């Protein structure tokens, strides 16, 4: 197996003063293989979100490296980094993932527009994705006409439709009730198994983390335990 | 297309704010169209008064005559000049004049003034002397007829039919000469300088009094078919009569203070436009910043999924462009409505306005001009886009990780 993404001694510190400096992520080295369904778990403030941001190139590390398919994201900036994220990484956030003035279809289509995919291909992929996430017939609804669970499904579709190498999800179930949260994770798992796409998500929900095939436990910015299940 | 759709829909997320911003730009444009219309109307009135009253669109003189109005600086061979002028098809009319400083005496008083000898028939097409007759009759060609400004008549304590003695220097010899006239008409030009100082007699009488031949003339006053020709220094008349002997001067050259005022009015419009649009621009900047702050998490998300900073700038500029276009359409419609009203009804009730010694009547009619509906909206759009650049740059620089940590 080859690592899709890896970090080496990556650190993210906030503040310059030694006494007040917060070590959100401290010397973390991990490798995530293609097709993994990995959960980063830990209590609030453990550094899960910061690590996900570093993995996705949303934040620059204080030191260390983050490599995705051999490219060091930490060295990228501006339009290059935007393009890299667009083509290689899919994101799902806790909530308010979607552009509220776009319909579900348009939200899914938007990233392909950024990629320059032609209109007919965009329409085809949108229809496929809506079917895969079980929202056929609801594509023309705007986010405020969809339930929280449905909105997160659309966010998954948007993350997957650009065919990224990895999907990073920051507490995707945090704003859902447990039933919908588990259903969403089951959908992600199913898509992971079907497409062999790599999923890394953060959670502190025990029921959710049980779905993961690998658990990376974080505490105070460091990896406490890395377990395969 | 999706970006334009997104920009358009973003505009109507907060309809009230968008309407207020649209009205700010639209009303600025409306105000500018209305102010420019009134300024243009005032300018037309001013120019009409200047050119139409006495000075005409242009004048031909002996070189140096205008400096001191020296009576001996007349054009010798006015017949050949008349022939040249007759051949110029851009002229609607022209008329000869003989002019001299004179001591104007009545039984009761005496005053210094300016004597104009005019061709009573031809002068009508080049000035408002006939129209200015408030009492009595215009010149009919008689030897002793004289028209006098009403305030000069008051000063001299004279009225219609009263005798006036003109004392002046003969043009060729410099000898003093006197002639007796009777007031046939009292004039009211609405121009203080004319009403206070000027008398008009028939040109033949004037030449006779000044001991000039009928080929000797001080001035030809010209009226163009197209008044704008007078503002073109390349026009044939100004090229043809531009030598060491004879010169042709446009009304702008003859009325330096008026051309300065016209320039000043153009700057005033520019300043009013600049202030209005500057204020509108500040409103636009504020409005766009508000809308960005409301969407900061969303910008974090769309940047995270791969939207380039330049695409964020483009999105904000599209929003500003659509905002500006909607505003301009409304502004032009309102501007047209207000402009139509002032063009029809004018700014009545202001009383007579004296401007640089010229009375502008009591109703200034607004005027439309193509630039009000092309240049002004163009600048409104341009300034709105310029105003949007600053917030657009701010949005483009949003750091996704920081934006995503904002409270949901």
Coordinates of C-alpha atoms in Angstrom, one line a residue:
Chain A
X1 CA 0.0 0.0 0.0
X2 CA 1.2 3.5 -0.8
X3 CA 0.5 6.5 1.5
X4 CA -1.9 9.0 0.0
X5 CA -1.0 11.6 2.6
X6 CA 1.7 11.7 5.2
X7 CA 3.0 14.2 7.7
X8 CA 6.5 14.3 9.2
X9 CA 7.0 16.0 12.5
X10 CA 4.4 18.5 11.7
X11 CA 3.7 21.2 14.2
X12 CA 1.3 24.1 14.4
X13 CA 1.8 26.5 17.2
X14 CA -0.2 29.6 17.9
X15 CA 1.4 32.7 19.5
X16 CA 5.0 33.8 19.7
X17 CA 5.5 34.1 23.4
X18 CA 6.9 30.8 24.9
X19 CA 4.7 31.1 28.0
X20 CA 1.4 31.6 26.2
X21 CA 2.1 29.6 23.1
X22 CA -0.5 27.0 22.2
X23 CA 0.8 23.8 20.7
X24 CA -2.3 22.8 18.7
X25 CA -0.4 20.1 16.8
X26 CA 3.0 19.0 18.1
X27 CA 5.4 16.8 16.1
X28 CA 2.8 14.6 14.5
X29 CA 3.9 12.0 11.9
X30 CA 1.3 9.9 10.2
X31 CA 0.8 8.1 7.0
X32 CA -2.6 7.4 5.6
X33 CA -3.0 4.7 2.9
X34 CA -5.3 4.8 -0.1
X35 CA -8.8 3.6 0.6
X36 CA -8.5 4.0 4.4
X37 CA -11.5 5.1 6.5
X38 CA -9.7 6.9 9.3
X39 CA -11.1 8.8 12.2
X40 CA -9.1 11.3 14.2
X41 CA -10.6 11.2 17.6
X42 CA -10.1 13.1 20.8
X43 CA -11.6 15.6 23.2
X44 CA -12.3 19.2 22.2
X45 CA -9.0 21.2 21.9
X46 CA -7.0 18.0 21.3
X47 CA -5.9 19.3 17.8
X48 CA -8.2 17.3 15.6
X49 CA -9.4 20.2 13.5
X50 CA -6.0 21.8 13.3
X51 CA -4.5 18.5 12.0
X52 CA -7.3 18.2 9.4
X53 CA -6.6 21.8 8.3
X54 CA -2.9 21.0 8.0
X55 CA -3.7 17.8 6.0
X56 CA -5.9 19.8 3.7
X57 CA -3.6 22.7 3.2
X58 CA -6.0 25.1 4.8
X59 CA -3.3 26.1 7.3
X60 CA 0.4 26.3 7.1
X61 CA 2.5 24.3 9.6
X62 CA 4.9 26.0 12.0
X63 CA 7.3 23.3 11.1
X64 CA 7.4 19.9 9.5
X65 CA 5.9 18.7 6.2
X66 CA 2.6 17.5 4.8
X67 CA 2.9 15.5 1.6
X68 CA 0.0 14.5 -0.6
X69 CA 1.0 12.2 -3.4
X70 CA 4.6 13.3 -3.1
X71 CA 3.8 17.1 -3.2
X72 CA 4.6 19.1 -0.1
X73 CA 1.5 21.1 0.6
X74 CA 3.4 23.3 3.1
X75 CA 5.4 24.8 0.3
X76 CA 2.4 25.8 -1.7
X77 CA 0.5 29.1 -1.5
X78 CA -2.1 31.2 -3.4
X79 CA -3.6 30.0 -6.6
X80 CA -1.3 26.9 -6.7
X81 CA -2.6 25.7 -3.3
X82 CA -6.2 26.5 -4.3
X83 CA -5.8 24.5 -7.5
X84 CA -4.2 21.6 -5.6
X85 CA -7.0 21.5 -3.0
X86 CA -9.6 21.7 -5.8
X87 CA -8.1 18.8 -7.7
X88 CA -6.9 16.5 -4.9
X89 CA -8.8 17.1 -1.7
X90 CA -12.5 17.0 -0.9
X91 CA -13.8 18.8 2.2
X92 CA -16.8 18.3 4.4
X93 CA -17.3 20.6 7.4
X94 CA -19.6 20.5 10.4
X95 CA -22.4 22.6 9.0
X96 CA -23.2 25.5 6.6
X97 CA -21.1 23.6 4.0
X98 CA -23.3 24.6 1.2
X99 CA -23.7 27.9 -0.7
X100 CA -27.2 28.9 0.4
X101 CA -28.2 30.6 -2.8
X102 CA -27.4 27.6 -4.9
X103 CA -29.6 24.5 -5.3
X104 CA -28.2 21.1 -4.3
X105 CA -27.3 20.4 -7.9
X106 CA -25.5 23.7 -8.3
X107 CA -23.6 23.2 -5.1
X108 CA -22.3 19.9 -6.4
X109 CA -21.7 21.4 -9.9
X110 CA -19.7 24.4 -8.6
X111 CA -16.4 22.6 -7.9
X112 CA -16.5 21.1 -11.4
X113 CA -17.0 24.5 -12.8
X114 CA -13.8 25.6 -11.0
X115 CA -12.1 22.5 -12.6
X116 CA -13.2 23.5 -16.0
X117 CA -15.3 20.3 -16.6
X118 CA -17.7 20.8 -19.6
X119 CA -21.4 21.3 -19.0
X120 CA -22.7 17.9 -20.2
X121 CA -20.1 16.0 -18.1
X122 CA -21.0 18.2 -15.1
X123 CA -24.7 17.4 -15.5
X124 CA -24.0 13.7 -15.8
X125 CA -21.8 13.6 -12.7
X126 CA -24.3 15.6 -10.7
X127 CA -27.1 13.2 -11.5
X128 CA -24.8 10.2 -10.6
X129 CA -23.9 11.7 -7.3
X130 CA -27.4 12.6 -6.4
X131 CA -28.4 9.0 -7.0
X132 CA -25.5 7.7 -5.0
X133 CA -26.4 9.8 -2.0
X134 CA -30.1 9.0 -2.3
X135 CA -31.3 12.5 -3.2
X136 CA -32.7 12.0 -6.7
X137 CA -35.5 14.5 -7.3
X138 CA -34.2 16.9 -4.7
X139 CA -31.4 18.4 -6.7
X140 CA -33.2 21.7 -7.4
X141 CA -33.9 22.4 -3.7
X142 CA -31.9 25.0 -2.0
X143 CA -30.1 24.1 1.3
X144 CA -32.8 25.7 3.4
X145 CA -35.3 23.3 1.9
X146 CA -33.2 20.3 2.9
X147 CA -32.8 18.6 6.3
X148 CA -29.4 18.8 8.1
X149 CA -28.7 15.2 7.1
X150 CA -29.6 15.9 3.5
X151 CA -27.4 18.9 3.4
X152 CA -24.4 16.9 4.7
X153 CA -25.1 14.3 1.9
X154 CA -24.9 17.0 -0.6
X155 CA -21.6 18.1 1.0
X156 CA -20.3 14.6 0.6
X157 CA -21.4 14.6 -3.1
X158 CA -19.7 17.9 -3.6
X159 CA -16.5 16.5 -2.0
X160 CA -16.5 13.4 -4.1
X161 CA -17.7 14.7 -7.5
X162 CA -14.3 16.2 -8.3
X163 CA -12.6 12.8 -7.9
X164 CA -10.2 13.9 -5.2
X165 CA -7.5 11.6 -3.7
X166 CA -8.7 12.1 -0.2
X167 CA -11.8 13.5 1.6
X168 CA -11.3 15.3 4.8
X169 CA -14.3 15.7 7.1
X170 CA -14.2 17.9 10.2
X171 CA -16.9 16.5 12.6
X172 CA -19.4 16.0 9.8
X173 CA -22.0 14.7 12.1
X174 CA -21.6 17.3 14.9
X175 CA -24.8 19.1 13.9
X176 CA -26.9 16.0 13.3
X177 CA -28.8 13.8 15.7
X178 CA -27.3 10.4 16.4
X179 CA -29.6 8.5 14.0
X180 CA -28.8 10.9 11.1
X181 CA -25.1 11.0 12.2
X182 CA -24.8 7.2 12.0
X183 CA -26.7 7.1 8.7
X184 CA -24.3 9.7 7.2
X185 CA -21.2 7.7 8.4
X186 CA -22.7 4.6 6.9
X187 CA -23.1 6.4 3.6
X188 CA -19.5 7.6 3.8
X189 CA -18.3 4.1 4.6
X190 CA -20.4 2.7 1.7
X191 CA -18.9 5.2 -0.7
X192 CA -15.5 4.6 0.6
X193 CA -15.8 0.9 -0.1
X194 CA -17.4 1.4 -3.5
X195 CA -15.0 4.0 -4.8
X196 CA -11.9 3.1 -2.7
X197 CA -11.6 6.8 -2.0
X198 CA -9.7 7.7 1.2
X199 CA -11.7 9.3 4.0
X200 CA -10.3 11.0 7.0
X201 CA -12.7 12.5 9.5
X202 CA -12.6 13.9 13.0
X203 CA -15.1 13.1 15.7
X204 CA -15.5 12.7 19.4
X205 CA -18.7 10.7 19.2
X206 CA -18.1 7.1 20.3
X207 CA -20.9 5.7 18.1
X208 CA -19.4 7.3 15.0
X209 CA -15.8 6.4 15.6
X210 CA -16.8 2.7 15.8
X211 CA -17.4 2.8 12.0
X212 CA -13.8 3.8 11.3
X213 CA -11.2 1.2 10.2
X214 CA -8.4 3.2 11.9
X215 CA -8.5 5.5 14.9
X216 CA -5.9 8.1 15.5
X217 CA -6.3 9.3 19.1
X218 CA -5.1 12.8 19.8
X219 CA -4.5 14.6 23.1
X220 CA -3.0 18.0 23.6
X221 CA -1.8 18.2 20.0
X222 CA 0.0 14.8 20.0
X223 CA -0.9 11.4 18.8
X224 CA -1.7 9.3 21.8
X225 CA -2.7 6.1 20.1
X226 CA -2.9 5.0 16.5
X227 CA -5.0 1.8 16.2
X228 CA -6.1 -0.3 13.3
X229 CA -9.4 -2.1 13.7
Chain B
X1 CA -22.5 31.5 -16.0
X2 CA -22.7 29.8 -12.6
X3 CA -20.5 32.6 -11.1
X4 CA -22.9 35.3 -12.5
X5 CA -25.8 33.4 -11.2
X6 CA -24.1 33.2 -7.8
X7 CA -23.3 36.9 -7.9
X8 CA -26.9 37.8 -8.8
X9 CA -28.4 35.6 -6.1
X10 CA -26.0 36.9 -3.6
X11 CA -27.2 40.4 -4.3
X12 CA -30.7 39.5 -3.1
X13 CA -29.7 37.7 0.1
X14 CA -30.3 40.9 2.0
X15 CA -32.8 42.6 -0.1
X16 CA -33.2 45.7 2.1
X17 CA -29.5 46.4 2.1
X18 CA -29.3 45.9 -1.7
X19 CA -32.2 48.2 -2.3
X20 CA -30.6 50.9 -0.1
X21 CA -27.3 50.6 -1.9
X22 CA -29.0 50.6 -5.3
X23 CA -31.0 53.7 -4.4
X24 CA -27.8 55.4 -3.2
X25 CA -26.1 54.9 -6.5
X26 CA -29.3 55.5 -8.5
X27 CA -30.1 58.7 -6.7
X28 CA -26.6 60.0 -7.1
X29 CA -26.9 59.4 -10.8
X30 CA -30.3 61.0 -10.9
X31 CA -29.0 64.0 -9.1
X32 CA -26.1 64.3 -11.4
X33 CA -28.3 64.0 -14.5
X34 CA -30.6 66.7 -13.1
X35 CA -27.8 69.1 -12.0
X36 CA -26.1 68.6 -15.3
X37 CA -29.3 69.3 -17.2
X38 CA -29.9 72.5 -15.3
X39 CA -26.3 73.6 -15.7
X40 CA -26.6 72.9 -19.5
X41 CA -29.8 74.9 -19.6
X42 CA -28.2 77.7 -17.7
X43 CA -25.2 77.6 -20.0
X44 CA -27.4 77.7 -23.1
X45 CA -29.3 80.6 -21.8
X46 CA -26.1 82.4 -20.9
X47 CA -24.5 81.7 -24.3
X48 CA -27.7 82.7 -26.1
X49 CA -27.8 85.9 -24.1
X50 CA -24.1 86.6 -24.9
X51 CA -24.1 85.8 -28.5
X52 CA -27.7 86.7 -29.3
X53 CA -27.8 90.0 -27.6
X54 CA -25.1 91.9 -29.4
X55 CA -21.8 90.2 -29.8
X56 CA -23.0 87.5 -32.3
X57 CA -21.2 84.2 -32.8
X58 CA -18.1 85.9 -34.1
X59 CA -16.9 89.3 -35.2
X60 CA -14.4 90.6 -37.8
X61 CA -12.3 93.7 -37.0
X62 CA -9.2 95.5 -37.9
X63 CA -6.3 94.0 -35.9
X64 CA -6.0 95.8 -32.6
X65 CA -9.4 97.5 -32.7
X66 CA -10.8 95.4 -29.8
X67 CA -8.0 96.5 -27.5
X68 CA -9.1 100.2 -27.1
X69 CA -12.0 100.5 -29.6
X70 CA -10.0 103.2 -31.4
X71 CA -12.3 104.9 -33.8
X72 CA -9.6 105.3 -36.4
X73 CA -8.9 101.5 -36.6
X74 CA -11.6 100.8 -39.1
X75 CA -11.6 98.3 -42.0
X76 CA -11.0 100.3 -45.2
X77 CA -12.4 98.0 -47.8
X78 CA -15.5 96.5 -46.2
X79 CA -17.0 95.7 -49.6
X80 CA -14.5 92.9 -50.4
X81 CA -14.9 91.5 -46.8
X82 CA -18.6 91.4 -47.4
X83 CA -18.1 89.5 -50.6
X84 CA -16.0 86.9 -48.8
X85 CA -18.5 86.6 -46.0
X86 CA -21.3 86.2 -48.5
X87 CA -19.6 83.2 -50.1
X88 CA -19.2 81.4 -46.8
X89 CA -22.1 78.9 -46.7
X90 CA -21.7 78.2 -43.0
X91 CA -22.9 81.7 -42.1
X92 CA -26.6 82.4 -41.6
X93 CA -26.2 86.2 -41.6
X94 CA -23.8 89.0 -40.9
X95 CA -24.1 92.7 -40.5
X96 CA -21.7 95.8 -40.6
X97 CA -21.3 98.2 -37.6
X98 CA -19.7 101.5 -37.0
X99 CA -18.7 102.0 -33.4
X100 CA -17.4 105.0 -31.4
X101 CA -17.1 106.3 -27.9
X102 CA -19.4 109.4 -27.5
X103 CA -20.4 112.0 -25.1
X104 CA -24.2 111.7 -24.8
X105 CA -26.0 114.8 -23.7
X106 CA -29.6 115.6 -23.0
X107 CA -31.1 118.9 -21.8
X108 CA -30.6 117.8 -18.2
X109 CA -27.5 115.6 -18.1
X110 CA -24.5 114.2 -19.8
X111 CA -22.9 110.8 -19.9
X112 CA -20.1 108.9 -21.6
X113 CA -21.3 106.0 -23.7
X114 CA -20.8 103.8 -26.7
X115 CA -22.4 104.6 -30.1
X116 CA -23.3 101.8 -32.4
X117 CA -24.2 102.6 -36.0
X118 CA -26.1 99.6 -37.3
X119 CA -27.8 98.4 -40.5
X120 CA -31.3 98.4 -39.1
X121 CA -32.5 95.7 -41.5
X122 CA -29.6 93.3 -41.4
X123 CA -28.9 93.8 -37.7
X124 CA -32.2 92.0 -36.8
X125 CA -30.7 88.7 -37.8
X126 CA -27.6 89.1 -35.7
X127 CA -28.6 90.7 -32.4
X128 CA -31.6 91.5 -30.1
X129 CA -31.5 95.3 -30.6
X130 CA -35.0 95.2 -32.2
X131 CA -36.3 92.7 -29.6
X132 CA -34.9 94.9 -26.8
X133 CA -37.1 97.9 -27.8
X134 CA -39.4 98.3 -24.7
X135 CA -41.0 101.5 -25.7
X136 CA -41.1 103.4 -29.0
X137 CA -40.0 102.2 -32.4
X138 CA -37.0 100.3 -33.8
X139 CA -34.8 102.1 -36.4
X140 CA -36.5 102.6 -39.8
X141 CA -33.5 104.2 -41.6
X142 CA -34.2 107.9 -40.7
X143 CA -31.3 110.3 -40.2
X144 CA -32.1 111.4 -36.6
X145 CA -33.4 108.2 -35.0
X146 CA -31.7 107.0 -31.9
X147 CA -32.3 104.0 -29.5
X148 CA -31.1 104.3 -26.0
X149 CA -30.7 101.9 -23.0
X150 CA -33.4 102.5 -20.4
X151 CA -31.0 103.1 -17.5
X152 CA -29.0 105.6 -19.6
X153 CA -32.2 107.3 -20.6
X154 CA -33.1 107.5 -16.9
X155 CA -29.7 109.0 -16.1
X156 CA -30.1 111.6 -18.8
X157 CA -33.7 112.2 -17.6
X158 CA -35.0 111.8 -21.2
X159 CA -37.9 109.9 -22.8
X160 CA -39.2 109.1 -26.2
X161 CA -39.0 112.1 -28.6
X162 CA -36.5 114.0 -26.5
X163 CA -33.4 115.4 -28.1
X164 CA -29.9 113.8 -27.6
X165 CA -26.7 115.4 -28.7
X166 CA -23.8 113.1 -29.5
X167 CA -20.3 114.5 -29.3
X168 CA -17.5 112.4 -30.8
X169 CA -14.2 112.4 -32.7
X170 CA -14.3 112.0 -36.4
X171 CA -12.7 108.7 -37.4
X172 CA -10.4 110.0 -40.0
X173 CA -9.4 113.5 -38.8
X174 CA -9.9 113.3 -35.1
X175 CA -11.8 116.5 -35.1
X176 CA -14.7 116.9 -32.7
X177 CA -18.1 116.5 -34.3
X178 CA -21.6 116.9 -33.0
X179 CA -25.0 115.6 -34.2
X180 CA -28.5 115.9 -32.9
X181 CA -30.9 112.9 -32.6
X182 CA -34.3 112.3 -31.2
X183 CA -35.0 109.2 -29.1
X184 CA -37.2 106.9 -31.1
X185 CA -37.0 103.9 -28.8
X186 CA -36.0 102.9 -25.3
X187 CA -34.1 99.6 -25.0
X188 CA -34.1 96.9 -22.3
X189 CA -31.5 94.2 -23.0
X190 CA -31.4 92.8 -19.5
X191 CA -27.6 93.3 -19.7
X192 CA -26.5 96.0 -17.4
X193 CA -23.6 97.1 -19.5
X194 CA -25.8 97.7 -22.6
X195 CA -28.6 99.3 -20.7
X196 CA -26.3 101.7 -18.9
X197 CA -24.0 102.8 -21.8
X198 CA -25.2 102.1 -25.3
X199 CA -27.0 104.1 -28.0
X200 CA -27.8 102.9 -31.5
X201 CA -28.3 104.9 -34.6
X202 CA -28.5 104.1 -38.3
X203 CA -25.2 103.2 -39.8
X204 CA -25.4 105.8 -42.6
X205 CA -25.9 108.6 -39.9
X206 CA -23.1 107.2 -37.9
X207 CA -20.7 107.1 -40.9
X208 CA -21.7 110.6 -41.8
X209 CA -21.2 111.9 -38.2
X210 CA -17.8 110.1 -38.0
X211 CA -16.8 111.3 -41.4
X212 CA -16.4 107.7 -42.7
X213 CA -17.2 106.5 -46.2
X214 CA -19.7 103.7 -46.8
X215 CA -16.7 101.3 -47.4
X216 CA -15.3 102.0 -43.9
X217 CA -16.6 99.7 -41.1
X218 CA -15.4 99.0 -37.6
X219 CA -17.0 95.6 -37.2
X220 CA -18.9 92.8 -38.9
X221 CA -21.0 90.7 -36.6
X222 CA -21.5 87.1 -37.8
X223 CA -24.1 84.4 -37.0
X224 CA -23.3 80.8 -37.9
X225 CA -25.9 78.3 -39.1
X226 CA -24.4 75.9 -36.6
X227 CA -23.4 77.9 -33.4
X228 CA -20.8 75.3 -32.5
X229 CA -18.7 76.5 -35.5
X230 CA -17.9 79.6 -33.5
X231 CA -16.1 77.3 -31.0
X232 CA -13.9 75.8 -33.6
X233 CA -10.7 77.8 -34.2
X234 CA -10.0 75.7 -37.3
X235 CA -13.2 77.0 -39.0
X236 CA -12.6 78.7 -42.4
X237 CA -13.7 82.1 -41.2
X238 CA -11.1 82.2 -38.4
X239 CA -8.4 80.9 -40.8
X240 CA -9.4 83.3 -43.6
X241 CA -9.5 86.4 -41.4
X242 CA -6.3 85.9 -39.5
X243 CA -3.7 88.2 -40.8
X244 CA -1.8 91.4 -39.9
X245 CA -4.8 93.5 -41.0
X246 CA -8.0 91.8 -40.2
X247 CA -8.9 89.3 -37.5
X248 CA -12.0 87.2 -36.8
X249 CA -12.8 86.4 -33.1
X250 CA -15.3 84.0 -31.8
X251 CA -17.6 84.9 -29.0
X252 CA -15.4 82.9 -26.6
X253 CA -12.5 85.2 -27.5
X254 CA -14.6 88.3 -27.2
X255 CA -16.1 87.3 -23.8
X256 CA -13.1 85.8 -21.9
X257 CA -14.9 86.1 -18.6
X258 CA -17.9 84.1 -20.0
X259 CA -15.6 81.3 -21.4
X260 CA -14.0 81.2 -17.9
X261 CA -17.4 80.9 -16.3
X262 CA -18.3 78.1 -18.8
X263 CA -15.1 76.3 -17.8
X264 CA -15.9 76.8 -14.2
X265 CA -19.4 75.4 -14.7
X266 CA -17.9 72.3 -16.4
X267 CA -15.6 71.9 -13.3
X268 CA -18.6 72.4 -11.0
X269 CA -20.4 69.5 -12.7
X270 CA -17.3 67.5 -12.4
X271 CA -16.9 68.3 -8.7
X272 CA -20.6 67.6 -8.0
X273 CA -20.3 64.3 -9.8
X274 CA -17.1 63.5 -8.0
X275 CA -18.6 64.2 -4.6
X276 CA -21.8 62.4 -5.3
X277 CA -20.1 59.3 -6.6
X278 CA -17.4 59.4 -3.8
X279 CA -20.2 59.3 -1.2
X280 CA -22.0 56.5 -3.2
X281 CA -18.7 54.6 -3.4
X282 CA -18.2 54.8 0.3
X283 CA -21.8 53.4 0.6
X284 CA -20.9 50.6 -1.8
X285 CA -17.7 49.7 0.0
X286 CA -19.6 49.6 3.3
X287 CA -22.4 47.5 1.8
X288 CA -20.0 45.0 0.2
X289 CA -18.0 44.7 3.4
X290 CA -21.2 44.0 5.3
X291 CA -22.1 41.3 2.9
X292 CA -18.6 39.8 3.0
X293 CA -18.6 39.8 6.8
X294 CA -21.9 38.0 6.8
X295 CA -20.6 35.3 4.5
X296 CA -17.1 35.0 5.9
X297 CA -17.6 31.3 6.9
X298 CA -19.0 30.6 3.4
X299 CA -15.9 32.3 1.8
X300 CA -13.8 30.0 4.0
X301 CA -15.7 27.0 2.7
X302 CA -15.5 28.0 -1.0
X303 CA -11.8 28.8 -0.7
X304 CA -11.2 25.5 1.1
X305 CA -12.8 23.5 -1.8
X306 CA -10.5 25.2 -4.3
X307 CA -11.8 28.6 -5.3
X308 CA -8.9 30.7 -6.3
X309 CA -8.4 34.2 -4.7
X310 CA -8.8 35.7 -8.2
X311 CA -12.1 33.9 -8.6
X312 CA -13.3 35.4 -5.3
X313 CA -12.3 38.8 -6.6
X314 CA -14.2 38.1 -9.8
X315 CA -17.3 37.0 -7.9
X316 CA -17.3 40.2 -5.8
X317 CA -16.8 42.3 -8.9
X318 CA -19.7 40.6 -10.7
X319 CA -21.8 41.4 -7.6
X320 CA -20.7 45.0 -7.8
X321 CA -21.2 45.2 -11.6
X322 CA -24.8 43.8 -11.3
X323 CA -25.5 46.2 -8.5
X324 CA -24.2 49.1 -10.6
X325 CA -26.1 48.1 -13.7
X326 CA -29.4 47.8 -11.8
X327 CA -28.7 51.1 -10.1
X328 CA -27.8 52.8 -13.4
X329 CA -31.1 51.6 -15.1
X330 CA -33.1 53.0 -12.1
X331 CA -30.9 56.1 -12.0
X332 CA -31.3 56.8 -15.7
X333 CA -35.1 56.3 -15.5
X334 CA -35.4 58.6 -12.5
X335 CA -32.9 61.0 -14.2
X336 CA -35.0 61.0 -17.3
X337 CA -38.2 61.7 -15.3
X338 CA -36.6 64.6 -13.4
X339 CA -34.8 65.9 -16.5
X340 CA -38.1 65.8 -18.5
X341 CA -39.8 67.8 -15.8
X342 CA -37.1 70.5 -15.6
X343 CA -36.9 70.6 -19.4
X344 CA -40.7 71.2 -19.6
X345 CA -41.3 73.3 -16.5
X346 CA -37.9 74.7 -15.8
X347 CA -36.7 76.1 -12.5
X348 CA -39.3 78.7 -12.4
X349 CA -40.0 81.0 -9.4
X350 CA -36.3 81.8 -8.9
X351 CA -36.8 85.3 -10.1
X352 CA -34.4 87.0 -12.6
X353 CA -30.9 85.8 -12.1
X354 CA -28.0 88.2 -12.9
X355 CA -25.0 86.2 -14.0
X356 CA -21.8 88.1 -14.9
X357 CA -23.8 91.2 -15.7
X358 CA -26.4 89.3 -17.8
X359 CA -29.9 88.7 -16.6
X360 CA -31.0 85.1 -17.3
X361 CA -34.7 85.5 -17.3
X362 CA -36.8 83.8 -14.6
X363 CA -37.0 80.3 -15.9
X364 CA -34.0 78.0 -16.6
X365 CA -35.1 75.0 -18.6
X366 CA -33.1 71.8 -18.1
X367 CA -31.5 70.1 -21.1
X368 CA -30.8 66.5 -21.9
X369 CA -27.4 65.5 -23.3
X370 CA -26.3 62.0 -24.5
X371 CA -23.5 62.0 -22.0
X372 CA -25.9 62.0 -19.2
X373 CA -27.1 58.6 -20.3
X374 CA -23.7 57.2 -21.5
X375 CA -20.7 58.9 -19.7
X376 CA -22.4 59.3 -16.3
X377 CA -23.6 55.7 -16.0
X378 CA -20.3 54.5 -17.4
X379 CA -18.5 56.3 -14.6
X380 CA -21.1 55.1 -12.1
X381 CA -20.3 51.5 -13.1
X382 CA -16.6 52.2 -13.1
X383 CA -16.5 53.8 -9.7
X384 CA -18.7 51.1 -8.2
X385 CA -16.3 48.5 -9.5
X386 CA -13.4 50.5 -8.2
X387 CA -15.1 50.8 -4.8
X388 CA -15.7 47.0 -4.8
X389 CA -12.0 46.2 -5.4
X390 CA -11.0 46.9 -1.8
X391 CA -13.5 44.6 -0.2
X392 CA -12.9 42.1 -3.0
X393 CA -9.2 42.0 -2.2
X394 CA -10.2 41.5 1.5
X395 CA -12.4 38.6 0.6
X396 CA -9.7 37.1 -1.6
X397 CA -7.3 37.2 1.3
X398 CA -9.6 35.4 3.7
X399 CA -7.6 32.5 5.3
X400 CA -9.9 29.4 5.2
X401 CA -8.7 28.0 8.5
X402 CA -9.4 31.3 10.2
X403 CA -12.8 31.8 8.5
X404 CA -13.9 28.3 9.3
X405 CA -13.3 28.9 13.0
X406 CA -15.8 31.8 13.0
X407 CA -18.9 31.0 15.0
X408 CA -21.4 29.0 13.0

